[in-house]
Tab-separated table of C-alpha atoms in Angstrom:
chain	number	residue	atom	x	y	z
A	1	MET	CA	-148.986	-78.983	160.939
A	2	PHE	CA	-145.735	-78.464	160.393
A	3	PRO	CA	-143.645	-80.476	157.218
A	4	LEU	CA	-141.116	-80.957	160.241
A	5	LYS	CA	-140.992	-82.627	163.334
A	6	SER	CA	-137.804	-81.668	165.561
A	7	GLU	CA	-137.584	-84.886	167.470
A	8	GLU	CA	-137.567	-87.099	163.774
A	9	LEU	CA	-134.659	-84.667	162.890
A	10	PHE	CA	-132.904	-85.325	165.968
A	11	ALA	CA	-133.484	-88.515	166.007
A	12	ALA	CA	-131.953	-88.872	161.927
A	13	ALA	CA	-129.209	-86.731	163.117
A	14	ALA	CA	-128.489	-89.339	165.783
A	15	GLU	CA	-127.964	-92.085	162.989
A	16	HIS	CA	-126.128	-90.625	161.326
A	17	GLN	CA	-124.340	-88.999	163.171
A	18	LYS	CA	-123.669	-93.230	165.176
A	19	PHE	CA	-122.569	-94.191	161.478
A	20	ALA	CA	-119.987	-91.629	160.829
A	21	GLN	CA	-118.178	-92.241	164.071
A	22	ALA	CA	-118.499	-95.659	163.481
A	23	ALA	CA	-117.494	-95.472	159.951
A	24	THR	CA	-114.530	-92.767	161.445
A	25	THR	CA	-113.510	-94.911	164.151
A	26	ALA	CA	-113.107	-98.363	161.902
A	27	MET	CA	-111.713	-96.356	158.915
A	28	ASN	CA	-108.631	-94.885	161.820
A	29	SER	CA	-107.974	-98.939	163.019
A	30	GLN	CA	-107.237	-100.096	159.455
A	31	GLN	CA	-105.743	-97.555	158.789
A	32	GLN	CA	-102.940	-97.737	161.027
A	33	GLY	CA	-102.771	-101.429	160.271
A	34	TRP	CA	-101.546	-100.499	157.047
A	35	GLU	CA	-99.312	-97.991	157.851
A	36	ALA	CA	-97.647	-100.727	160.191
A	37	VAL	CA	-97.567	-103.352	156.845
A	38	PHE	CA	-95.909	-101.223	155.147
A	39	ALA	CA	-93.006	-99.263	157.130
A	40	ASP	CA	-92.307	-102.440	159.014
A	41	SER	CA	-91.795	-105.067	156.383
A	42	LEU	CA	-92.405	-103.912	151.804
A	43	SER	CA	-90.214	-101.653	150.556
A	44	GLY	CA	-90.222	-100.709	146.424
A	45	PRO	CA	-91.996	-98.920	143.485
A	46	GLY	CA	-95.131	-101.588	143.692
A	47	PHE	CA	-95.055	-100.851	147.037
A	48	ASP	CA	-94.779	-97.441	147.466
A	49	ALA	CA	-98.243	-97.061	144.065
A	50	GLY	CA	-100.213	-99.951	147.069
A	51	ARG	CA	-99.214	-97.693	150.219
A	52	ARG	CA	-100.648	-94.397	147.500
A	53	THR	CA	-103.740	-97.111	146.196
A	54	LEU	CA	-104.928	-97.991	150.262
A	55	GLY	CA	-104.789	-93.741	150.657
A	56	THR	CA	-107.132	-93.106	147.893
A	57	LEU	CA	-109.215	-95.588	149.202
A	58	VAL	CA	-109.605	-94.401	152.488
A	59	ALA	CA	-110.147	-91.112	151.783
A	60	ASP	CA	-112.698	-92.642	149.904
A	61	TYR	CA	-114.302	-93.545	152.462
A	62	ALA	CA	-113.326	-91.404	154.203
A	63	SER	CA	-115.476	-88.657	152.113
A	64	GLN	CA	-118.699	-91.365	152.790
A	65	ALA	CA	-118.423	-91.131	156.615
A	66	GLN	CA	-117.797	-86.978	156.026
A	67	LYS	CA	-120.910	-87.199	154.723
A	68	SER	CA	-122.975	-88.862	157.333
A	69	ALA	CA	-121.156	-86.086	159.861
A	70	ASP	CA	-122.361	-83.395	157.764
A	71	LEU	CA	-125.800	-84.458	156.722
A	72	ALA	CA	-125.569	-85.328	161.188
A	73	GLN	CA	-124.631	-81.203	161.090
A	74	VAL	CA	-127.316	-80.081	158.859
A	75	LEU	CA	-130.907	-82.332	160.551
A	76	TYR	CA	-129.810	-81.417	163.828
A	77	GLN	CA	-129.206	-77.223	163.417
A	78	THR	CA	-132.646	-78.035	161.144
A	79	GLY	CA	-133.943	-79.125	164.163
A	80	LEU	CA	-133.231	-76.943	166.447
A	81	ALA	CA	-134.905	-74.823	164.473
A	82	GLN	CA	-137.782	-76.769	164.047
A	83	ARG	CA	-137.798	-76.542	167.432
A	84	ASP	CA	-138.253	-73.392	168.248
A	85	LEU	CA	-140.901	-72.570	165.562
A	86	GLU	CA	-142.840	-75.229	168.058
A	87	LYS	CA	-142.040	-73.583	170.954
A	88	ALA	CA	-143.266	-70.479	169.151
A	89	ALA	CA	-146.693	-71.796	167.918
A	90	GLU	CA	-146.826	-74.393	171.489
A	91	LYS	CA	-146.757	-70.130	173.121
A	92	VAL	CA	-149.100	-68.765	171.057
A	93	ARG	CA	-152.132	-71.036	172.239
A	94	GLN	CA	-151.267	-70.875	175.011
A	95	GLY	CA	-151.259	-67.419	175.787
A	96	ALA	CA	-154.821	-67.488	172.994
A	97	LYS	CA	-156.482	-70.416	175.653
A	98	SER	CA	-155.820	-67.881	178.614
A	99	LEU	CA	-157.033	-64.653	177.027
A	100	LEU	CA	-160.334	-66.446	175.985
A	101	SER	CA	-160.693	-68.628	179.565
A	102	ALA	CA	-160.540	-65.048	181.209
A	103	ALA	CA	-162.882	-63.693	178.331
A	104	LEU	CA	-165.637	-65.920	179.030
A	105	HIS	CA	-165.501	-67.453	182.349
A	106	HIS	CA	-162.817	-69.001	184.551
A	107	GLY	CA	-163.036	-73.047	184.288
A	108	THR	CA	-163.323	-73.333	180.883
A	109	ILE	CA	-161.717	-75.482	178.145
A	110	LEU	CA	-160.873	-75.114	174.183
A	111	GLY	CA	-159.489	-77.118	172.143
A	112	ASP	CA	-156.607	-76.504	169.781
A	113	LYS	CA	-158.972	-76.832	166.808
A	114	ALA	CA	-160.660	-73.925	167.861
A	115	ILE	CA	-157.759	-72.288	168.817
A	116	ASP	CA	-156.272	-72.303	165.687
A	117	SER	CA	-159.630	-71.575	163.816
A	118	LEU	CA	-159.287	-67.999	165.741
A	119	PRO	CA	-158.351	-65.345	163.284
A	120	ILE	CA	-155.349	-64.063	164.507
A	121	CYS	CA	-153.965	-67.562	165.475
A	122	TYR	CA	-154.556	-68.611	162.011
A	123	GLN	CA	-152.381	-65.882	160.905
A	124	ILE	CA	-149.666	-66.731	163.203
A	125	LEU	CA	-149.893	-70.393	163.209
A	126	MET	CA	-149.605	-69.773	159.093
A	127	PHE	CA	-146.501	-66.815	158.972
A	128	LEU	CA	-145.171	-69.722	161.315
A	129	HIS	CA	-146.240	-72.826	159.079
A	130	GLY	CA	-144.310	-70.431	156.185
A	131	ILE	CA	-141.269	-70.633	157.829
A	132	SER	CA	-141.382	-74.184	158.137
A	133	LEU	CA	-141.769	-74.729	154.845
A	134	ILE	CA	-138.387	-72.036	154.361
A	135	LEU	CA	-136.537	-74.471	156.060
A	136	ASP	CA	-137.582	-78.119	154.948
A	137	LYS	CA	-136.447	-77.000	150.817
A	138	THR	CA	-133.343	-75.401	152.938
A	139	CYS	CA	-132.946	-78.750	154.362
A	140	ALA	CA	-133.624	-80.501	150.956
A	141	HIS	CA	-131.028	-78.584	149.405
A	142	GLN	CA	-128.814	-78.891	151.997
A	143	ILE	CA	-128.777	-82.435	151.865
A	144	GLY	CA	-128.698	-82.684	148.480
A	145	CYS	CA	-125.539	-80.780	147.987
A	146	ILE	CA	-123.805	-82.661	149.819
A	147	ALA	CA	-124.968	-86.321	148.200
A	148	VAL	CA	-124.351	-84.843	145.430
A	149	GLU	CA	-121.142	-83.355	146.442
A	150	HIS	CA	-121.349	-79.852	143.818
A	151	ASN	CA	-122.955	-77.586	145.484
A	152	ASP	CA	-122.956	-76.203	142.430
A	153	PRO	CA	-124.946	-78.559	139.517
A	154	HIS	CA	-123.564	-75.955	136.685
A	155	GLY	CA	-120.193	-75.127	138.188
A	156	VAL	CA	-116.766	-75.776	136.471
A	157	TYR	CA	-115.346	-78.425	138.934
A	158	LEU	CA	-111.438	-79.535	137.734
A	159	GLY	CA	-111.448	-82.914	139.528
A	160	ASP	CA	-114.731	-84.183	137.180
A	161	ASP	CA	-112.199	-84.542	134.091
A	162	LEU	CA	-108.316	-83.715	134.433
A	163	SER	CA	-107.578	-84.429	131.178
A	164	LEU	CA	-108.451	-80.838	130.521
A	165	THR	CA	-105.591	-78.434	129.689
A	166	PRO	CA	-105.916	-75.028	132.410
A	167	GLU	CA	-107.312	-73.710	128.443
A	168	GLN	CA	-110.152	-75.537	128.377
A	169	LEU	CA	-111.375	-75.388	132.183
A	170	ASN	CA	-111.263	-71.490	131.551
A	171	ALA	CA	-113.723	-72.150	127.607
A	172	GLN	CA	-115.942	-73.856	130.573
A	173	ALA	CA	-115.505	-71.794	133.223
A	174	PHE	CA	-115.306	-68.291	131.375
A	175	GLU	CA	-119.343	-67.884	131.330
A	176	HIS	CA	-120.507	-68.597	134.764
A	177	ILE	CA	-117.210	-66.922	136.528
A	178	ARG	CA	-119.500	-63.637	138.452
A	179	PRO	CA	-120.087	-60.236	136.198
A	180	GLU	CA	-116.988	-58.595	138.154
A	181	VAL	CA	-114.126	-60.717	137.807
A	182	ARG	CA	-114.896	-61.692	134.314
A	183	PRO	CA	-112.900	-59.320	132.624
A	184	LEU	CA	-109.988	-60.068	134.715
A	185	VAL	CA	-109.936	-63.492	133.352
A	186	ASP	CA	-108.431	-64.330	129.631
A	187	ASP	CA	-111.509	-64.886	127.413
A	188	PRO	CA	-111.605	-67.633	125.561
A	189	HIS	CA	-113.026	-65.685	122.456
A	190	ILE	CA	-110.223	-62.633	121.998
A	191	ALA	CA	-106.690	-64.402	121.581
A	192	GLY	CA	-104.081	-63.087	122.796
A	193	GLN	CA	-105.165	-61.035	126.078
A	194	ASP	CA	-103.478	-58.230	128.629
A	195	ASP	CA	-104.594	-57.439	131.462
A	196	HIS	CA	-103.575	-53.577	132.064
A	197	THR	CA	-100.145	-53.666	133.346
A	198	GLY	CA	-100.017	-55.932	130.200
A	199	ARG	CA	-99.217	-59.557	131.938
A	200	LYS	CA	-100.769	-62.329	131.090
A	201	LYS	CA	-104.342	-62.997	132.262
A	202	PRO	CA	-104.935	-65.436	134.809
A	203	GLN	CA	-107.272	-69.469	133.394
A	204	ALA	CA	-109.981	-70.396	135.246
A	205	ILE	CA	-109.893	-73.352	135.970
A	206	GLN	CA	-112.811	-73.905	138.849
A	207	VAL	CA	-115.642	-72.150	139.182
A	208	ILE	CA	-118.231	-72.924	142.086
A	209	ASN	CA	-121.377	-70.059	142.412
A	210	GLY	CA	-119.465	-67.604	140.067
A	211	LYS	CA	-116.572	-68.091	142.211
A	212	ALA	CA	-113.541	-68.588	140.295
A	213	ALA	CA	-110.737	-70.342	141.358
A	214	LEU	CA	-108.091	-67.704	138.845
A	215	ILE	CA	-104.636	-68.797	137.696
A	216	PHE	CA	-101.536	-67.700	137.353
A	217	GLY	CA	-98.972	-69.019	135.380
A	218	ASP	CA	-97.793	-72.856	134.079
A	219	PRO	CA	-98.933	-74.730	136.696
A	220	THR	CA	-97.500	-78.316	133.798
A	221	GLN	CA	-94.257	-75.808	134.505
A	222	ALA	CA	-94.302	-74.963	137.744
A	223	LYS	CA	-91.745	-77.324	141.175
A	224	THR	CA	-94.462	-75.275	143.286
A	225	ILE	CA	-97.506	-74.514	142.720
A	226	VAL	CA	-99.712	-71.663	145.933
A	227	THR	CA	-102.766	-71.945	147.086
A	228	VAL	CA	-103.690	-67.867	148.485
A	229	VAL	CA	-106.943	-67.995	150.393
A	230	GLN	CA	-107.863	-64.590	151.015
A	231	GLY	CA	-109.828	-62.822	154.465
A	232	VAL	CA	-112.565	-61.149	155.720
A	233	THR	CA	-114.631	-58.799	152.445
A	234	SER	CA	-112.617	-60.592	149.827
A	235	SER	CA	-115.627	-62.515	147.767
A	236	ASN	CA	-117.102	-58.598	148.582
A	237	PRO	CA	-117.585	-56.714	145.096
A	238	ASP	CA	-115.907	-53.910	146.264
A	239	THR	CA	-112.255	-55.751	146.871
A	240	ILE	CA	-112.795	-58.771	144.786
A	241	VAL	CA	-111.172	-55.962	141.627
A	242	THR	CA	-107.654	-55.110	144.140
A	243	ASN	CA	-107.559	-58.541	145.648
A	244	VAL	CA	-106.958	-60.098	141.711
A	245	ALA	CA	-104.568	-57.608	140.926
A	246	ASN	CA	-102.545	-57.634	144.870
A	247	VAL	CA	-102.788	-61.796	144.180
A	248	SER	CA	-100.786	-61.047	140.229
A	249	ASP	CA	-98.365	-59.065	141.913
A	250	PHE	CA	-97.454	-61.683	144.207
A	251	TYR	CA	-97.278	-64.320	141.467
A	252	GLU	CA	-95.028	-61.673	139.290
A	253	ASP	CA	-92.911	-60.327	142.714
A	254	LEU	CA	-93.087	-64.911	143.703
A	255	ASN	CA	-91.183	-65.712	140.072
A	256	ARG	CA	-90.409	-62.479	139.235
A	257	GLY	CA	-89.741	-63.983	135.631
A	258	LYS	CA	-88.260	-68.190	136.521
A	259	GLY	CA	-91.583	-69.633	136.177
A	260	ASP	CA	-91.093	-71.743	138.599
A	261	VAL	CA	-94.189	-70.260	140.865
A	262	ALA	CA	-98.231	-71.168	139.708
A	263	VAL	CA	-100.233	-68.774	141.234
A	264	VAL	CA	-104.188	-69.207	141.958
A	265	MET	CA	-106.624	-67.154	143.971
A	266	TYR	CA	-109.188	-69.129	145.332
A	267	ASP	CA	-112.760	-67.429	145.870
A	268	TYR	CA	-114.855	-68.182	148.012
A	269	ALA	CA	-117.799	-67.233	150.367
A	270	ALA	CA	-116.064	-64.577	152.430
A	271	PRO	CA	-117.540	-63.372	155.474
A	272	LYS	CA	-118.441	-60.246	154.249
A	273	GLY	CA	-117.836	-58.245	157.526
A	274	ILE	CA	-115.293	-58.390	160.106
A	275	PHE	CA	-118.354	-58.915	162.498
A	276	SER	CA	-119.549	-62.242	160.590
A	277	GLY	CA	-115.922	-62.937	160.459
A	278	ILE	CA	-116.603	-64.313	163.700
A	279	HIS	CA	-118.262	-66.897	162.615
A	280	PRO	CA	-116.929	-70.497	162.063
A	281	GLY	CA	-119.710	-71.239	159.260
A	282	TYR	CA	-117.930	-69.589	155.697
A	283	ALA	CA	-115.071	-71.764	156.958
A	284	HIS	CA	-117.217	-75.343	157.413
A	285	LYS	CA	-119.318	-74.219	154.345
A	286	ALA	CA	-116.492	-73.882	151.806
A	287	ALA	CA	-114.355	-77.120	153.431
A	288	ASN	CA	-115.805	-79.780	151.516
A	289	ASP	CA	-115.063	-78.068	147.779
A	290	TYR	CA	-111.847	-76.663	148.807
A	291	GLN	CA	-110.146	-80.043	150.544
A	292	SER	CA	-112.136	-81.657	146.667
A	293	TYR	CA	-110.371	-78.899	144.676
A	294	LYS	CA	-107.127	-79.677	146.062
A	295	LYS	CA	-107.826	-82.818	145.376
A	296	ALA	CA	-107.497	-82.333	142.368
A	297	LEU	CA	-104.771	-79.986	142.605
A	298	ARG	CA	-102.639	-82.871	143.812
A	299	ALA	CA	-104.313	-85.577	140.897
A	300	LYS	CA	-103.721	-83.338	138.288
A	301	TYR	CA	-99.819	-81.877	138.386
A	302	PRO	CA	-98.327	-85.107	140.510
A	303	ASP	CA	-95.218	-82.616	140.136
A	304	ALA	CA	-95.459	-80.094	141.366
A	305	GLN	CA	-94.565	-78.771	144.982
A	306	LEU	CA	-98.664	-78.039	146.634
A	307	MET	CA	-98.529	-75.247	149.123
A	308	ASP	CA	-101.386	-72.453	151.185
A	309	VAL	CA	-101.193	-69.528	151.691
A	310	GLY	CA	-104.322	-68.947	154.489
A	311	HIS	CA	-105.060	-65.466	154.827
A	312	SER	CA	-106.756	-63.758	157.930
A	313	TYR	CA	-110.052	-65.620	157.616
A	314	GLY	CA	-108.729	-67.762	154.835
A	315	SER	CA	-106.407	-69.737	157.869
A	316	VAL	CA	-110.220	-70.486	159.397
A	317	LEU	CA	-110.661	-71.959	156.057
A	318	LEU	CA	-107.733	-73.881	155.831
A	319	GLY	CA	-106.960	-74.517	159.266
A	320	THR	CA	-111.537	-77.084	159.056
A	321	ALA	CA	-110.390	-77.831	155.583
A	322	ALA	CA	-107.509	-80.007	157.228
A	323	GLN	CA	-109.393	-81.507	160.178
A	324	ARG	CA	-112.096	-83.516	157.606
A	325	PRO	CA	-111.613	-86.711	156.793
A	326	GLY	CA	-108.650	-87.673	153.973
A	327	GLY	CA	-107.028	-84.689	155.617
A	328	LEU	CA	-105.657	-81.766	152.964
A	329	GLU	CA	-103.734	-82.102	149.771
A	330	THR	CA	-100.602	-79.958	150.240
A	331	ASP	CA	-97.374	-79.867	151.526
A	332	VAL	CA	-96.588	-77.566	153.093
A	333	LEU	CA	-99.108	-75.045	155.341
A	334	ILE	CA	-98.825	-70.958	156.033
A	335	ASP	CA	-101.020	-68.932	158.058
A	336	ALA	CA	-101.398	-65.211	158.265
A	337	GLY	CA	-101.944	-62.490	159.937
A	338	SER	CA	-105.353	-65.619	161.555
A	339	PRO	CA	-107.306	-65.173	164.188
A	340	GLY	CA	-106.470	-68.754	165.164
A	341	MET	CA	-106.940	-72.451	162.932
A	342	ASN	CA	-110.081	-74.553	164.984
A	343	THR	CA	-108.233	-75.834	166.602
A	344	ARG	CA	-105.296	-75.570	168.918
A	345	SER	CA	-102.711	-77.597	167.649
A	346	THR	CA	-100.823	-78.625	164.202
A	347	ARG	CA	-102.160	-81.706	165.892
A	348	ASN	CA	-105.084	-81.810	164.216
A	349	LEU	CA	-103.966	-80.890	160.687
A	350	HIS	CA	-103.510	-84.145	158.640
A	351	LEU	CA	-101.208	-83.221	155.901
A	352	ASN	CA	-101.068	-85.513	153.098
A	353	SER	CA	-97.603	-85.053	152.397
A	354	SER	CA	-93.834	-87.341	152.624
A	355	ASN	CA	-92.639	-83.956	154.795
A	356	PRO	CA	-95.890	-81.284	155.734
A	357	GLU	CA	-95.104	-77.797	156.805
A	358	VAL	CA	-96.801	-75.948	158.733
A	359	ILE	CA	-95.848	-72.444	158.264
A	360	SER	CA	-97.435	-68.239	160.493
A	361	SER	CA	-96.950	-65.142	160.230
A	362	LEU	CA	-98.120	-63.214	162.627
A	363	ASN	CA	-96.744	-59.100	161.373
A	364	ASP	CA	-96.188	-55.961	164.579
A	365	ALA	CA	-98.697	-54.475	163.950
A	366	ASP	CA	-101.050	-56.307	162.543
A	367	PRO	CA	-105.238	-55.824	165.161
A	368	ALA	CA	-105.137	-59.600	164.404
A	369	ARG	CA	-102.746	-60.141	167.801
A	370	MET	CA	-105.281	-58.646	169.894
A	371	LEU	CA	-108.180	-61.616	168.285
A	372	HIS	CA	-106.325	-64.231	170.455
A	373	THR	CA	-104.138	-65.885	173.142
A	374	PRO	CA	-101.429	-68.607	173.613
A	375	ASP	CA	-105.308	-70.440	175.052
A	376	LEU	CA	-107.803	-68.649	173.606
A	377	GLY	CA	-109.134	-66.846	170.403
A	378	VAL	CA	-112.089	-65.909	167.999
A	379	HIS	CA	-110.873	-69.167	166.459
A	380	GLY	CA	-108.427	-70.324	167.996
A	381	PRO	CA	-105.483	-69.648	170.347
A	382	ASP	CA	-102.301	-68.171	168.449
A	383	PRO	CA	-100.915	-69.871	165.905
A	384	THR	CA	-97.813	-68.562	166.137
A	385	ASP	CA	-97.669	-69.512	169.990
A	386	LYS	CA	-94.145	-72.642	170.420
A	387	LEU	CA	-97.640	-74.388	171.879
A	388	PHE	CA	-99.317	-74.639	168.611
A	389	GLY	CA	-96.589	-76.099	167.372
A	390	ALA	CA	-95.840	-74.727	163.504
A	391	THR	CA	-92.686	-75.885	161.951
A	392	GLU	CA	-91.898	-72.623	161.251
A	393	VAL	CA	-92.844	-68.793	162.144
A	394	TRP	CA	-92.668	-65.980	160.586
A	395	THR	CA	-92.622	-61.682	161.898
A	396	GLY	CA	-92.165	-58.598	159.359
A	397	THR	CA	-93.234	-54.379	160.461
A	398	GLY	CA	-96.515	-53.755	158.921
A	399	GLY	CA	-99.801	-54.520	159.495
A	400	HIS	CA	-102.938	-57.090	158.395
A	401	ASP	CA	-101.803	-57.514	154.433
A	402	TYR	CA	-99.471	-60.155	154.047
A	403	LEU	CA	-99.896	-60.269	150.258
A	404	THR	CA	-98.662	-56.910	149.416
A	405	ASN	CA	-96.235	-56.594	152.862
A	406	PRO	CA	-92.019	-56.399	152.174
A	407	ASP	CA	-90.985	-59.026	154.387
A	408	PHE	CA	-93.981	-62.187	153.904
A	409	ARG	CA	-93.020	-61.995	150.789
A	410	ALA	CA	-89.141	-62.241	151.125
A	411	HIS	CA	-90.257	-64.384	153.597
A	412	MET	CA	-92.051	-66.717	150.393
A	413	ARG	CA	-88.826	-66.043	148.181
A	414	ASP	CA	-86.824	-67.292	150.944
A	415	LYS	CA	-88.547	-70.319	151.923
A	416	LEU	CA	-89.469	-70.959	147.839
A	417	ALA	CA	-86.352	-71.204	146.928
A	418	THR	CA	-85.145	-73.553	149.350
A	419	TYR	CA	-86.978	-76.036	147.775
A	420	HIS	CA	-86.246	-74.820	144.008
A	421	ARG	CA	-82.793	-75.081	144.403
């Protein structure tokens, strides 16, 4: 009756998960061997270049293993939904059999075909069949997205052509940016644009499903590129304009006319409200694209220090991306007002840097304090707790706002100053 069978979906999921685990184990073993050789006996520019090349190969191999793990998850979740449909169909049949047997006479045996042909049963079963068809198409779409890596065939991805300038990327991306954001971005058809404050409008260096990565400043001149990932409601149409303005102010405050810092506002399909923010699925769905974006950013601007600021649910996304095979291309990861990072310790956050840092920031009146304890939380334990293992912990006066908070901005400026001496 159904286009899918839960048993087959579970079996396929198990095979993909088995391959992913075996590939990851083999990759980790090889990587440990290579690192031991390079650390103990080899040194110099040539060997360092070789080590970086091996690191790239490992990351690519890890990406393939992650694809199998992602496929396993899609198949397993689809299997769970399909099993519910199968159980519902069986309940309909059994209920109809019981009612008809009682109405006719005790002991009457009715076959499934006879039951399925009854008008009321037929309509219910066809409804369930329709849901299964939708489930099948959704599963196929998700598998297709994983297979081609990009989940938006019309999107503009930073890593597709590293030779393009921000202006060239913006020219490609502009028409694909969602309508409420487009007026805030530098229009490639109009020269010399400023926003209402007289500042130069940002460039879109990537756009996926209408959601853009907007860069403020010149990344070719910047010593540090900061990517800001915001939290719950940040991508809602009624808040996105304010969020762009806040990031613009944040960029201006960090630079104060020097131009040492470029800031990227990374938009994604964030939870639309507080209750949906409890679900980790938004972070898992966005993690692959974010990991790919950071990999491309590192390759495009290898001399710049990379820093990530994850505010609220944005820190959940950063923590999720940093735990994927291949790790996250960043030097400094900052969580601000975090409800947790889907891990109990920084040991599970894999930052690809010679001197990685994890900084946790929490204001004194931030309601996020109520979302976790040192041991438990909505998305994991408190990142500011000693057991979590942050390199630094920042505190400030205020609530859940950070980009506009004077204390947080001061912490950021002081930290950047230590890098830009």
